[in-house]
Coordinates of C-alpha atoms in Angstrom, one line a residue:
Chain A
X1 CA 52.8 -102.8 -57.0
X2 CA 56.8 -101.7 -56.8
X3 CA 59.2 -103.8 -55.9
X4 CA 60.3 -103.2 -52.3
X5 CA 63.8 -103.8 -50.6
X6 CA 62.3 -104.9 -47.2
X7 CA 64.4 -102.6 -45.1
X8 CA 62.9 -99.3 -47.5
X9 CA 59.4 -101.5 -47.6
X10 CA 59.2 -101.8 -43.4
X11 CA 60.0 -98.1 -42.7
X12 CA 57.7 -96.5 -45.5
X13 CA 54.9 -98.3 -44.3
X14 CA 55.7 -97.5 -40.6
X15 CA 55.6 -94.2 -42.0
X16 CA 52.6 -94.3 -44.4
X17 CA 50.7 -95.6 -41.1
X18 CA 51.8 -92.4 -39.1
X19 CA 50.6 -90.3 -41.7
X20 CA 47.0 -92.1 -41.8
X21 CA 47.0 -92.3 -38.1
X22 CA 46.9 -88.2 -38.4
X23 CA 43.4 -87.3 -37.4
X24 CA 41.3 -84.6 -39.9
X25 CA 40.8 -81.8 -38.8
X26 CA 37.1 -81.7 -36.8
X27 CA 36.0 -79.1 -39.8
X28 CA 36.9 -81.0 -43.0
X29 CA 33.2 -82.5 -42.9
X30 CA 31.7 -79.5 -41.7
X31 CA 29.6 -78.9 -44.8
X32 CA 26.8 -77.3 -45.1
X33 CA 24.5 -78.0 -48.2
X34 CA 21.4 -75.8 -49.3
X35 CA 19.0 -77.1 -51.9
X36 CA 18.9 -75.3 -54.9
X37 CA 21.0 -73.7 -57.6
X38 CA 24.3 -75.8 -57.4
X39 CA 25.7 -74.1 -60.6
X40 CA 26.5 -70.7 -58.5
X41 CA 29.2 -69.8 -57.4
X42 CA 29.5 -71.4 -53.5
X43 CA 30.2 -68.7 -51.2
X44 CA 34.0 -69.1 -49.1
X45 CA 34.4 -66.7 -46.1
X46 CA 36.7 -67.0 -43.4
X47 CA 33.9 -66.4 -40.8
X48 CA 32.2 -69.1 -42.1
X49 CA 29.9 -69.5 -39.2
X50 CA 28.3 -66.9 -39.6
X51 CA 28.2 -66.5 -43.6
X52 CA 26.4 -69.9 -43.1
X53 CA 24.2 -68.7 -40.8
X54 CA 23.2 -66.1 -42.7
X55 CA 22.8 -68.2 -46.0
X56 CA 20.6 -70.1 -44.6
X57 CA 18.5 -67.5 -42.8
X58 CA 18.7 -65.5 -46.1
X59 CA 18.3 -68.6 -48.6
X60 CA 20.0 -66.4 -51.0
X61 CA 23.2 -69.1 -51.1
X62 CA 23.0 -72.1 -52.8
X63 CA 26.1 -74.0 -50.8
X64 CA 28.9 -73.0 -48.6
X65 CA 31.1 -75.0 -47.5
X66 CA 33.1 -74.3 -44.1
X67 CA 36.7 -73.6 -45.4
X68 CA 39.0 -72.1 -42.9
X69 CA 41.1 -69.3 -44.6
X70 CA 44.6 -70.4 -44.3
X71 CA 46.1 -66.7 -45.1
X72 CA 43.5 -65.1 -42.2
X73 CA 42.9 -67.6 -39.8
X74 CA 44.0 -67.3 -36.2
X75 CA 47.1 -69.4 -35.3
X76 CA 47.1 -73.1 -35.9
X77 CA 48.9 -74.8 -33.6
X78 CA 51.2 -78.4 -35.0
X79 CA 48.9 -81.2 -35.3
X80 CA 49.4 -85.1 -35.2
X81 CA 50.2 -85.4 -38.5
X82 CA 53.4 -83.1 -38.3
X83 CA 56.9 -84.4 -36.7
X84 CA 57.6 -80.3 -35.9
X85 CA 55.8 -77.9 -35.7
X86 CA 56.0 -75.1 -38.7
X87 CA 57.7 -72.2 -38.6
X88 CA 56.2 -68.5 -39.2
X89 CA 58.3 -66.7 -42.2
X90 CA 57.4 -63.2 -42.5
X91 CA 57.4 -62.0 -46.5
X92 CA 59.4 -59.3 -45.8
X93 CA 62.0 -61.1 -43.3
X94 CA 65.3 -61.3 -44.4
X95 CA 66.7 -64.9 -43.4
X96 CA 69.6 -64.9 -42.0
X97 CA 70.1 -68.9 -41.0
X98 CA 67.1 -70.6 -43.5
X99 CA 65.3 -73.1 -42.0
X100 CA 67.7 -75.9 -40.9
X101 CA 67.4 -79.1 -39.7
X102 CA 69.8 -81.7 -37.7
X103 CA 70.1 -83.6 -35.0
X104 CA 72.7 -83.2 -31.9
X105 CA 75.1 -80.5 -31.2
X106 CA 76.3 -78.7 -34.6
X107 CA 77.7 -75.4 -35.3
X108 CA 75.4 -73.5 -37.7
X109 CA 76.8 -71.3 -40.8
X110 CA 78.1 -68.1 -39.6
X111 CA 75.9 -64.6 -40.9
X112 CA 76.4 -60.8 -40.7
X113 CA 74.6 -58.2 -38.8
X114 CA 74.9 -54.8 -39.4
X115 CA 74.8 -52.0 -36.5
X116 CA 71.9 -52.3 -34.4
X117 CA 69.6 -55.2 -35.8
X118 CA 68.1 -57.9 -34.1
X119 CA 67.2 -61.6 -34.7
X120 CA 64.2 -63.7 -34.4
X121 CA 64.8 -67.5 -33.5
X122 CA 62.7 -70.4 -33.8
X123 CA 63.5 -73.8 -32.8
X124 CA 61.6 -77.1 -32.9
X125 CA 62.6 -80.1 -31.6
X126 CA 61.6 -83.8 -31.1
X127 CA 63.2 -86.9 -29.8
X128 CA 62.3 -90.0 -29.2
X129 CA 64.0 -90.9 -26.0
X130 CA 63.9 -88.9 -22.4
X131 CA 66.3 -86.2 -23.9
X132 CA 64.0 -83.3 -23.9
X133 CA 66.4 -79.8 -24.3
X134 CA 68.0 -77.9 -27.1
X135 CA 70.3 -74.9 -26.0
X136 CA 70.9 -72.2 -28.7
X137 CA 73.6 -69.9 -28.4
X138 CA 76.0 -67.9 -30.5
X139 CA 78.9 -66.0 -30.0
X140 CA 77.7 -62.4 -28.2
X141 CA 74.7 -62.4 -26.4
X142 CA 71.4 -64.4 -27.3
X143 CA 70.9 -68.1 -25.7
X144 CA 67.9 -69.8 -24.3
X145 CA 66.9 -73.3 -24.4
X146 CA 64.2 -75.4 -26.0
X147 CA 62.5 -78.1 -23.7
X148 CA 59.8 -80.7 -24.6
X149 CA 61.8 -82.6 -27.1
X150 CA 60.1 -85.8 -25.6
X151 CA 56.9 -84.8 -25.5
X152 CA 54.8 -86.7 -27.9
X153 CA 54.3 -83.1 -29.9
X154 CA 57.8 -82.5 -29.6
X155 CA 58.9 -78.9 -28.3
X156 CA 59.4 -75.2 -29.8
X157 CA 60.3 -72.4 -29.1
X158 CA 60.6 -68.6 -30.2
X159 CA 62.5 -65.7 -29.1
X160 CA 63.8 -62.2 -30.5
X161 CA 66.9 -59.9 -29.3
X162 CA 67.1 -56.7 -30.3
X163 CA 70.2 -54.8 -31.3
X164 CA 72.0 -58.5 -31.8
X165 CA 74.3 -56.5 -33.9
X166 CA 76.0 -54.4 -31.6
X167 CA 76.9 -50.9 -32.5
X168 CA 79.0 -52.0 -35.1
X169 CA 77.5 -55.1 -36.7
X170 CA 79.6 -58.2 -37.0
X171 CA 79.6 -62.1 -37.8
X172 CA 77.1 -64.0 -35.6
X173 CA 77.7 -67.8 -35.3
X174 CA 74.8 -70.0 -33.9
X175 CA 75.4 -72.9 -31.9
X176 CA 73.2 -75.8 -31.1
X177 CA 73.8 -78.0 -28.2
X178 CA 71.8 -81.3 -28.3
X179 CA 71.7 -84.8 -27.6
X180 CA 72.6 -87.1 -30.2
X181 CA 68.5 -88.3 -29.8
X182 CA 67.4 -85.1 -30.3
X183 CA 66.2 -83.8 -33.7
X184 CA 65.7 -80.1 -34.1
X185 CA 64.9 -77.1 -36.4
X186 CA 65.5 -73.6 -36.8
X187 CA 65.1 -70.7 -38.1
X188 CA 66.7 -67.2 -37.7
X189 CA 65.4 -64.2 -40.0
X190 CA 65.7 -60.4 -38.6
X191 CA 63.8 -59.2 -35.7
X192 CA 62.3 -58.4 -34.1
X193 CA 59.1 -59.9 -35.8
X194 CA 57.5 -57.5 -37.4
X195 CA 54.3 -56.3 -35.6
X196 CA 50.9 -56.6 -37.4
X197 CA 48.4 -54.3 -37.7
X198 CA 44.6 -55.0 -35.9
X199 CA 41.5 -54.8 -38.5
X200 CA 41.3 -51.3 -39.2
X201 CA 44.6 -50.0 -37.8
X202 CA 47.2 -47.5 -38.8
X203 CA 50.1 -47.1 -37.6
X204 CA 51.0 -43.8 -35.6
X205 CA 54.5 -44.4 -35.4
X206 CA 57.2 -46.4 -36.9
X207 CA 58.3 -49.2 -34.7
X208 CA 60.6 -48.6 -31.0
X209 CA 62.8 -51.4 -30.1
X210 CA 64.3 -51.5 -27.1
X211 CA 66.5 -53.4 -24.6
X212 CA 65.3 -53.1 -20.9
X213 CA 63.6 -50.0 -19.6
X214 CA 63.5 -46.8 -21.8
X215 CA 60.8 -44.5 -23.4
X216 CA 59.2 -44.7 -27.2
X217 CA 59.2 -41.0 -28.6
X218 CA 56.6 -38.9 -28.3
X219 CA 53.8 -39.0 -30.8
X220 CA 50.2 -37.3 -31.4
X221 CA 47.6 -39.5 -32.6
X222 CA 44.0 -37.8 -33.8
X223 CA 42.0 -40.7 -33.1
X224 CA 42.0 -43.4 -30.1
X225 CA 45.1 -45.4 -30.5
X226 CA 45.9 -48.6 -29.0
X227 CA 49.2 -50.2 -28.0
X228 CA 50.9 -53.0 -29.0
X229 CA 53.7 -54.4 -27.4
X230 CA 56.4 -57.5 -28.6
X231 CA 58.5 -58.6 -25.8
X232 CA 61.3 -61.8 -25.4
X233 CA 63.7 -62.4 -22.4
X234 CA 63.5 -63.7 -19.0
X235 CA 60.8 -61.2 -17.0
X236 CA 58.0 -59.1 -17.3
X237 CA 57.7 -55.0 -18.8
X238 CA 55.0 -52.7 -17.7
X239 CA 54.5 -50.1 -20.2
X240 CA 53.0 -46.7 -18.7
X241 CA 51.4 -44.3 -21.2
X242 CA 50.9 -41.8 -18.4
X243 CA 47.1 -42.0 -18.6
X244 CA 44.9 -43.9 -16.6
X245 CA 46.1 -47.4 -17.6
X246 CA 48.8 -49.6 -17.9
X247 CA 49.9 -53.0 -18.9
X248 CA 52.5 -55.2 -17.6
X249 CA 53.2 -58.6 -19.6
X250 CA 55.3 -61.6 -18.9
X251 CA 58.1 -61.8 -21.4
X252 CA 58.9 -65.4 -20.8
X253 CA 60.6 -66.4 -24.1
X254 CA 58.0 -64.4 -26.2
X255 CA 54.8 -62.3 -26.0
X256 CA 52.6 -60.2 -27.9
X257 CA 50.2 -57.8 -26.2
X258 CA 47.7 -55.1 -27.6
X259 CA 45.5 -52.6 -25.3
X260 CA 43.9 -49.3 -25.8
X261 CA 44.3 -46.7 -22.9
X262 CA 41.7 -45.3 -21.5
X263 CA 41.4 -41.6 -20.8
X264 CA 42.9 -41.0 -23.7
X265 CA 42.9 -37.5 -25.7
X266 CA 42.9 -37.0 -29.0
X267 CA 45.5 -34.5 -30.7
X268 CA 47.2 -34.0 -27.7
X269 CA 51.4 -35.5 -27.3
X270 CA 51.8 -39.2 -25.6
X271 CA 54.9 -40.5 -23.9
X272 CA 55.0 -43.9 -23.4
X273 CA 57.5 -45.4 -21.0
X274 CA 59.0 -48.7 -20.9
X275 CA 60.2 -50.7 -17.5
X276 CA 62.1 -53.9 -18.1
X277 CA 64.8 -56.0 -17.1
X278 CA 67.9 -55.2 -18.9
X279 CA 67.5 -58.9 -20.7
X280 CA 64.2 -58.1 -21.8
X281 CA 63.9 -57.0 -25.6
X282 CA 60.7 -55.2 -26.5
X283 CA 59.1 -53.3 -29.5
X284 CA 56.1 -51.1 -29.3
X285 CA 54.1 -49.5 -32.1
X286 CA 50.6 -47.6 -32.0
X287 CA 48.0 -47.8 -33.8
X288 CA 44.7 -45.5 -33.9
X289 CA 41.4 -46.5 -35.7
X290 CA 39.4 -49.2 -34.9
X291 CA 41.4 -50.9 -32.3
X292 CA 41.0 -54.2 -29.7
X293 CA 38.6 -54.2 -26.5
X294 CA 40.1 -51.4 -24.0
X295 CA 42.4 -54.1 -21.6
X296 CA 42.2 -57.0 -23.9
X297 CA 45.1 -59.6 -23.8
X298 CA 44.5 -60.0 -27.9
X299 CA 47.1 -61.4 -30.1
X300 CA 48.5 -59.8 -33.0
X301 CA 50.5 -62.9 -34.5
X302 CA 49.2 -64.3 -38.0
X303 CA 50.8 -67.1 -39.9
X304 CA 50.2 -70.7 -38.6
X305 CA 52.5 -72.9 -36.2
X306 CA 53.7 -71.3 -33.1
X307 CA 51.0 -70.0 -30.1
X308 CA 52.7 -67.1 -28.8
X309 CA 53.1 -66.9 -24.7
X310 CA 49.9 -65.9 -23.2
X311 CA 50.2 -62.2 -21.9
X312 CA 49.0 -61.2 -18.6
X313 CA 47.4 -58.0 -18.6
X314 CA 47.2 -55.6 -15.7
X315 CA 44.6 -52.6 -15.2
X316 CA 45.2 -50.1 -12.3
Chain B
X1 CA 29.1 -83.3 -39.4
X2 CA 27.2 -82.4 -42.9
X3 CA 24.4 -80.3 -42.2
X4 CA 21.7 -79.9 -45.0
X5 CA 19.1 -77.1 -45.0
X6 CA 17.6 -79.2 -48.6
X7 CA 14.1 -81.0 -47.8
X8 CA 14.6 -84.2 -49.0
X9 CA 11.7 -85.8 -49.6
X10 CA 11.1 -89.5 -47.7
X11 CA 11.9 -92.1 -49.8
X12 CA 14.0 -89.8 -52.1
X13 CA 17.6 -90.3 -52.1
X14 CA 18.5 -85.9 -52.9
X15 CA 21.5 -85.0 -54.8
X16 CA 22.4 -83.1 -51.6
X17 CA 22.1 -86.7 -49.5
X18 CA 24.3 -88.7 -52.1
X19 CA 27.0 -86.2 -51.9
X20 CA 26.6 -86.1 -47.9
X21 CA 26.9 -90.3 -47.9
X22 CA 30.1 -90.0 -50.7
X23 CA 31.8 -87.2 -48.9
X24 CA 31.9 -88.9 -45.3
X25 CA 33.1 -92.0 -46.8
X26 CA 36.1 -90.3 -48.9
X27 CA 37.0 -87.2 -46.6
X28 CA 39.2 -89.5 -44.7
X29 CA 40.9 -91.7 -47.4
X30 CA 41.2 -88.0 -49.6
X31 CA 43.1 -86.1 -46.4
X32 CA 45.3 -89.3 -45.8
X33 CA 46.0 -89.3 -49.7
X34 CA 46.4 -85.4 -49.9
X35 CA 48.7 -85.3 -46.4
X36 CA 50.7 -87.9 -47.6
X37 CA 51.6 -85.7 -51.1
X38 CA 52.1 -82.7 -49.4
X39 CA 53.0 -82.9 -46.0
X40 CA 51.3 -80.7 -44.4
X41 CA 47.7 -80.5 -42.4
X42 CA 46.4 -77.1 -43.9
X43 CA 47.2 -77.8 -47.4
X44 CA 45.6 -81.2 -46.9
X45 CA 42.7 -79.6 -45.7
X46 CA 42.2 -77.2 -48.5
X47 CA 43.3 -79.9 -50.7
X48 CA 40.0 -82.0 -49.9
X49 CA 37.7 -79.0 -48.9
X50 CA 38.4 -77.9 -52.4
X51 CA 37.7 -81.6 -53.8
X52 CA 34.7 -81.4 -52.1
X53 CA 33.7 -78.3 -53.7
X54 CA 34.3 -79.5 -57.0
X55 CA 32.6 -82.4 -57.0
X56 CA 29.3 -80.6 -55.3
X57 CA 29.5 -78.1 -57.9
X58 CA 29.9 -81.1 -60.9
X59 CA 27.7 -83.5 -58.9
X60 CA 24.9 -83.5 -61.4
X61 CA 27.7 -85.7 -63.9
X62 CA 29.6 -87.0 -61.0
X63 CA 26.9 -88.9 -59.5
X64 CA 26.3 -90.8 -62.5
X65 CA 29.7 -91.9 -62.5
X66 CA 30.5 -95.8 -62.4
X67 CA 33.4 -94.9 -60.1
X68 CA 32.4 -91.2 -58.1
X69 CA 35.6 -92.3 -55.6
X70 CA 38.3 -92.6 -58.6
X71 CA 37.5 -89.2 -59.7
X72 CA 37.3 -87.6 -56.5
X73 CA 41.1 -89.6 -55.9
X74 CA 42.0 -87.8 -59.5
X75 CA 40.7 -84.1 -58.7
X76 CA 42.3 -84.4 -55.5
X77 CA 45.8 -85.5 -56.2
X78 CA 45.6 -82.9 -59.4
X79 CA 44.8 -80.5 -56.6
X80 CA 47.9 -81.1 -54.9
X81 CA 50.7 -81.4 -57.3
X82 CA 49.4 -77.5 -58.7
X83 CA 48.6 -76.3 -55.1
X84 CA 51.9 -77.0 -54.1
X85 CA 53.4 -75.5 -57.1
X86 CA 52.0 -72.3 -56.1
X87 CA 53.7 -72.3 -53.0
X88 CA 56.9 -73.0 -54.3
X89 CA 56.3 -70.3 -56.1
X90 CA 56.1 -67.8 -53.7
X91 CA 60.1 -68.3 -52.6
X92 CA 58.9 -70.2 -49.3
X93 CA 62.5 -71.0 -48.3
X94 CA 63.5 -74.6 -48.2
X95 CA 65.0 -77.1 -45.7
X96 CA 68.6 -77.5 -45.5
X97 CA 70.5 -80.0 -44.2
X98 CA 73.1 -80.1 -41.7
X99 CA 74.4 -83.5 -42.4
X100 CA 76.6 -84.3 -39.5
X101 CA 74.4 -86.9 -37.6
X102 CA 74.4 -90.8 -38.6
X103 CA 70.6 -91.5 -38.6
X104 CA 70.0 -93.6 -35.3
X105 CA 67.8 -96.5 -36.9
X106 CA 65.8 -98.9 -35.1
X107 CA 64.4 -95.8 -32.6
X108 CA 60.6 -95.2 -34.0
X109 CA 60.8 -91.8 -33.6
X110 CA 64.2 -91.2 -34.9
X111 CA 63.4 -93.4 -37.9
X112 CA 59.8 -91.1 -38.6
X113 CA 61.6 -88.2 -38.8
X114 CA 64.2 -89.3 -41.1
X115 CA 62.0 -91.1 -43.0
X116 CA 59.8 -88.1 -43.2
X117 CA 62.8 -85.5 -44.0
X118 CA 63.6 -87.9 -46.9
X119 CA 60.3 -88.2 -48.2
X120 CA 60.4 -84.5 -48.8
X121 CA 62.9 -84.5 -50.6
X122 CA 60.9 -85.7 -53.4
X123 CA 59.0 -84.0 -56.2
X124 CA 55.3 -84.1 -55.3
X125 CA 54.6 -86.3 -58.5
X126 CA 57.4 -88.8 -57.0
X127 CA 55.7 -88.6 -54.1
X128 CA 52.1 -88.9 -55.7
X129 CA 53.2 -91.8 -57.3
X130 CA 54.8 -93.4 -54.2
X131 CA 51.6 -93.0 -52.4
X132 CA 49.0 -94.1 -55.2
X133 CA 50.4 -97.6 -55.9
X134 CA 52.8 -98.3 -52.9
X135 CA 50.4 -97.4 -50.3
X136 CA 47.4 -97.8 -51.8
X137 CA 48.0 -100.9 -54.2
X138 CA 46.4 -98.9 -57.5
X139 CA 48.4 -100.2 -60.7
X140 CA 51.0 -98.1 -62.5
X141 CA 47.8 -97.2 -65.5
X142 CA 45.6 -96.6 -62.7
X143 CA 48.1 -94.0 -60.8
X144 CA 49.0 -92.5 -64.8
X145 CA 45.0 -91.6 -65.0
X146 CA 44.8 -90.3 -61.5
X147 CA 47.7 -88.0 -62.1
X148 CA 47.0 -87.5 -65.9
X149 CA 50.3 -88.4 -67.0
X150 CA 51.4 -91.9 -69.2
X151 CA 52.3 -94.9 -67.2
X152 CA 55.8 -94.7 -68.4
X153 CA 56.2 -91.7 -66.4
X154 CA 54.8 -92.9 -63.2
X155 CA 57.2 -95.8 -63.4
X156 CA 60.2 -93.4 -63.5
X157 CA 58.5 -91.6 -60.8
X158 CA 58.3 -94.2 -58.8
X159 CA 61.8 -95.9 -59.7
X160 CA 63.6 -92.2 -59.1
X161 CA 61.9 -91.7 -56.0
X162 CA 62.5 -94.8 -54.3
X163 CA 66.4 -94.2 -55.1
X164 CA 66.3 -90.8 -53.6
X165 CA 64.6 -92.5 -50.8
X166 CA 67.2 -95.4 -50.3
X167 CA 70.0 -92.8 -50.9
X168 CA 68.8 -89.8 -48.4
X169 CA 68.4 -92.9 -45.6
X170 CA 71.6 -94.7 -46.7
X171 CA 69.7 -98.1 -47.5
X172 CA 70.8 -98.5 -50.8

């Protein structure tokens, strides 16, 4: 074995225990084996539940093997075996402050906005004294605060502002504010996050962003469309199509939200109104085709590593 | 859990039991090995699922091996050096460093996540090497057959990783 400098020797192994200390995931035995022809080709399906279910029932399959589908999955939270959580990068994001790591208070590399965008932040954090907070703030108008640093899972948070730019664009600079116990990452790409289509949907529309109350343009969808809403800031937005339902969703730091009106008709113009607190940054698109349960509090997010805010979902 | 739908006769010990009984006993040492390369739960997971797989689908030459753990160990740590390379690939941005903060040392926490931050700093084969004969105690020719390379080149693995390792911590 290497020879070991016994300061490098007493922290690798402290470390090399952590990471074996890191629990498998429950499915990583979940294996199911059929007799027969091993030489085919084992079937992988992201609802693998029911693919083994049906292999079984079928015998058709010779194996399968419970693999959970790291590109389709639902959201996985941070596990044991990760100091921070991971962060979501969107392929198309552009990355405005990549993802960064340090510990205490530090001023983070200025970058440019042009007129009207917005930014998406995402912070981790971790400490391992009582110092729990990180405060992010930069030099015109976003600012919020990360708690949970001293939890044993450490603390994140995510949170977009529209129009950061201004009406002019301009240099944004990002300041951390920590304690000297705390270590902390972020991220900043463009924003809002981009909004992801439900199985089977089209988009109607492009995107509405928004600050506070105000109205998405009026579009005609031939099918039944559904709704879905992003929204970040300190307070809650009920969106009104007009029809015969409505949603109101608790913005708190960041939410995603996706319902289908009912009453709807086909062909015919939609407005869809927006009421908010000026803080309150929102994007809407719509979507018609096969679209979520009529009320349902689904979440659009995909990628791994941060569990959006849990909406609250209103029906008149 | 392993689940079989095979009928294994009594008495019989079924191809489909004797991979059960060698994938309970190596998930746990494979996702420790695979986390510890790659740093990261879901990769790890795919990392050993995909072992797994491997070896069910070989198992009629695997079985008969002397040693069915040491080529589970070499498919799997195969598995992540190219796994990871595909990420790379894909531009996934990477870490930077605000280096403003002297590392608080002697705080467990603090010490982890330094520790870990420098250990990613490594090349996965640096890393892979690390793991293999630092952690686990397999020999420099053992570690070159489990990452098919010659043993000369695990020992500069090793000997440039550790010095990126007592540099990024400022222990050396």
């Amino acid at each position: 074995m290497v020879d070991m400098d016994p300061g490098l020797d007493t922290r690798l192994r402290a470390f090399f225990e952590h990471i074996e200390a890191s629990r498998p995931p429950a499915g990583l035995t979940d294996i199911d084996v059929a007799g027969g022809d091993r030489g085919r080709r084992p079937i992988f399906n992201v609802f693998a539940g029911l693919a083994a279910a049906a292999v079984v029932a079928a015998s058709i399959a010779a194996f399968a093997i419970e693999l959970r589908s790291h590109h389709n999955a639902a959201p996985r939270p941070a596990q044991s075996g990760s100091l921070l959580p991971r962060f979501t990068v969107h392929a198309d994001s552009r990355v405005f402050v990549p993802a960064t790591y340090g510990k205490g208070s530090v001023t983070l590399p200025a970058f440019a906005l042009g007129p009207g965008e917005g930014v998406y932040v995402q912070v981790a954090c971790k400490s391992g004294t009582a110092a729990d907070t990180v405060q992010v703030g930069e030099n015109q108008r976003f600012g919020s605060e990360v708690a949970g640093c001293s939890a044993p899972a450490g603390g994140h948070g995510e949170w977009f502002v529209t129009n950061q730019g201004g009406p002019n664009g301009g240099s944004v600079t990002t300041y951390v504010t920590a304690d000297p116990a705390v270590s902390w990452e972020i991220l900043i790409t463009d924003g809002p996050p981009p909004i992801l289509a439900p199985p089977g949907g089209r988009a109607v529309r492009p995107t509405a962003y928004g600050m506070g109350s105000g109205s998405v343009p009026v579009f005609t969808a031939a099918e039944t469309y559904s709704i879905a809403i992003d929204c970040s800031g300190v307070g809650s937005l009920a969106i009104s199509s007009g029809l015969s339902q409505d949603a109101t969703i608790s913005c708190s730091r960041y939410a995603q939200f996706i319902f289908t009106p009912s009453g709807q008709a086909p062909g015919q113009p939609v407005s869809l109104s927006v009421v908010a607190p000026s803080a309150v940054g929102w994007e809407v698109e719509v979507f018609e085709g096969d679209g979520p349960v009529t009320g349902s509090c689904a979440t659009l997010r995909d990628g791994g590593g941060l569990q959006p805010t849990p909406c609250v979902a209103s029906s008149p | 859990m392993i689940a079989s739908a095979g009928s294994a006769q009594a008495g019989e010990a079924s191809p489909e039991r004797t991979f059960e009984a060698i994938a309970v006993v190596d998930a746990r040492r494979l996702y420790s090995l695979a986390l510890s390369i790659l740093r990261d739960e879901g990769e790890a997971e795919d990392a050993v699922q995909e072992t797994l797989l491997k070896a069910w689908r070989s198992w009629g030459s695997v079985a008969g091996m002397e040693r069915p753990a040491a080529w589970l160990t070499r498919v799997c740590v195969n598995h992540c050096i190219s796994r990871r390379r595909m990420l790379r690939s894909r531009g996934w941005p990477q870490l930077a460093v605000i280096d403003n903060t002297t590392p608080a040392h002697g705080d467990p926490a603090s010490d982890l996540i330094d520790m870990d931050r420098a250990y990613r700093r490594l090349s996965l084969r640096q890393r892979a090497a690390i793991t293999l004969n630092y952690r686990h105690g397999y020999s420099v020719a053992e570690c070159a057959v489990f990452m098919g390379c010659r043993p000369g080149t695990v020992r500069a693995h090793l000997a440039r990783g550790l010095a990126t390792l007592r540099k990024e911590l400022g222990s050396g």
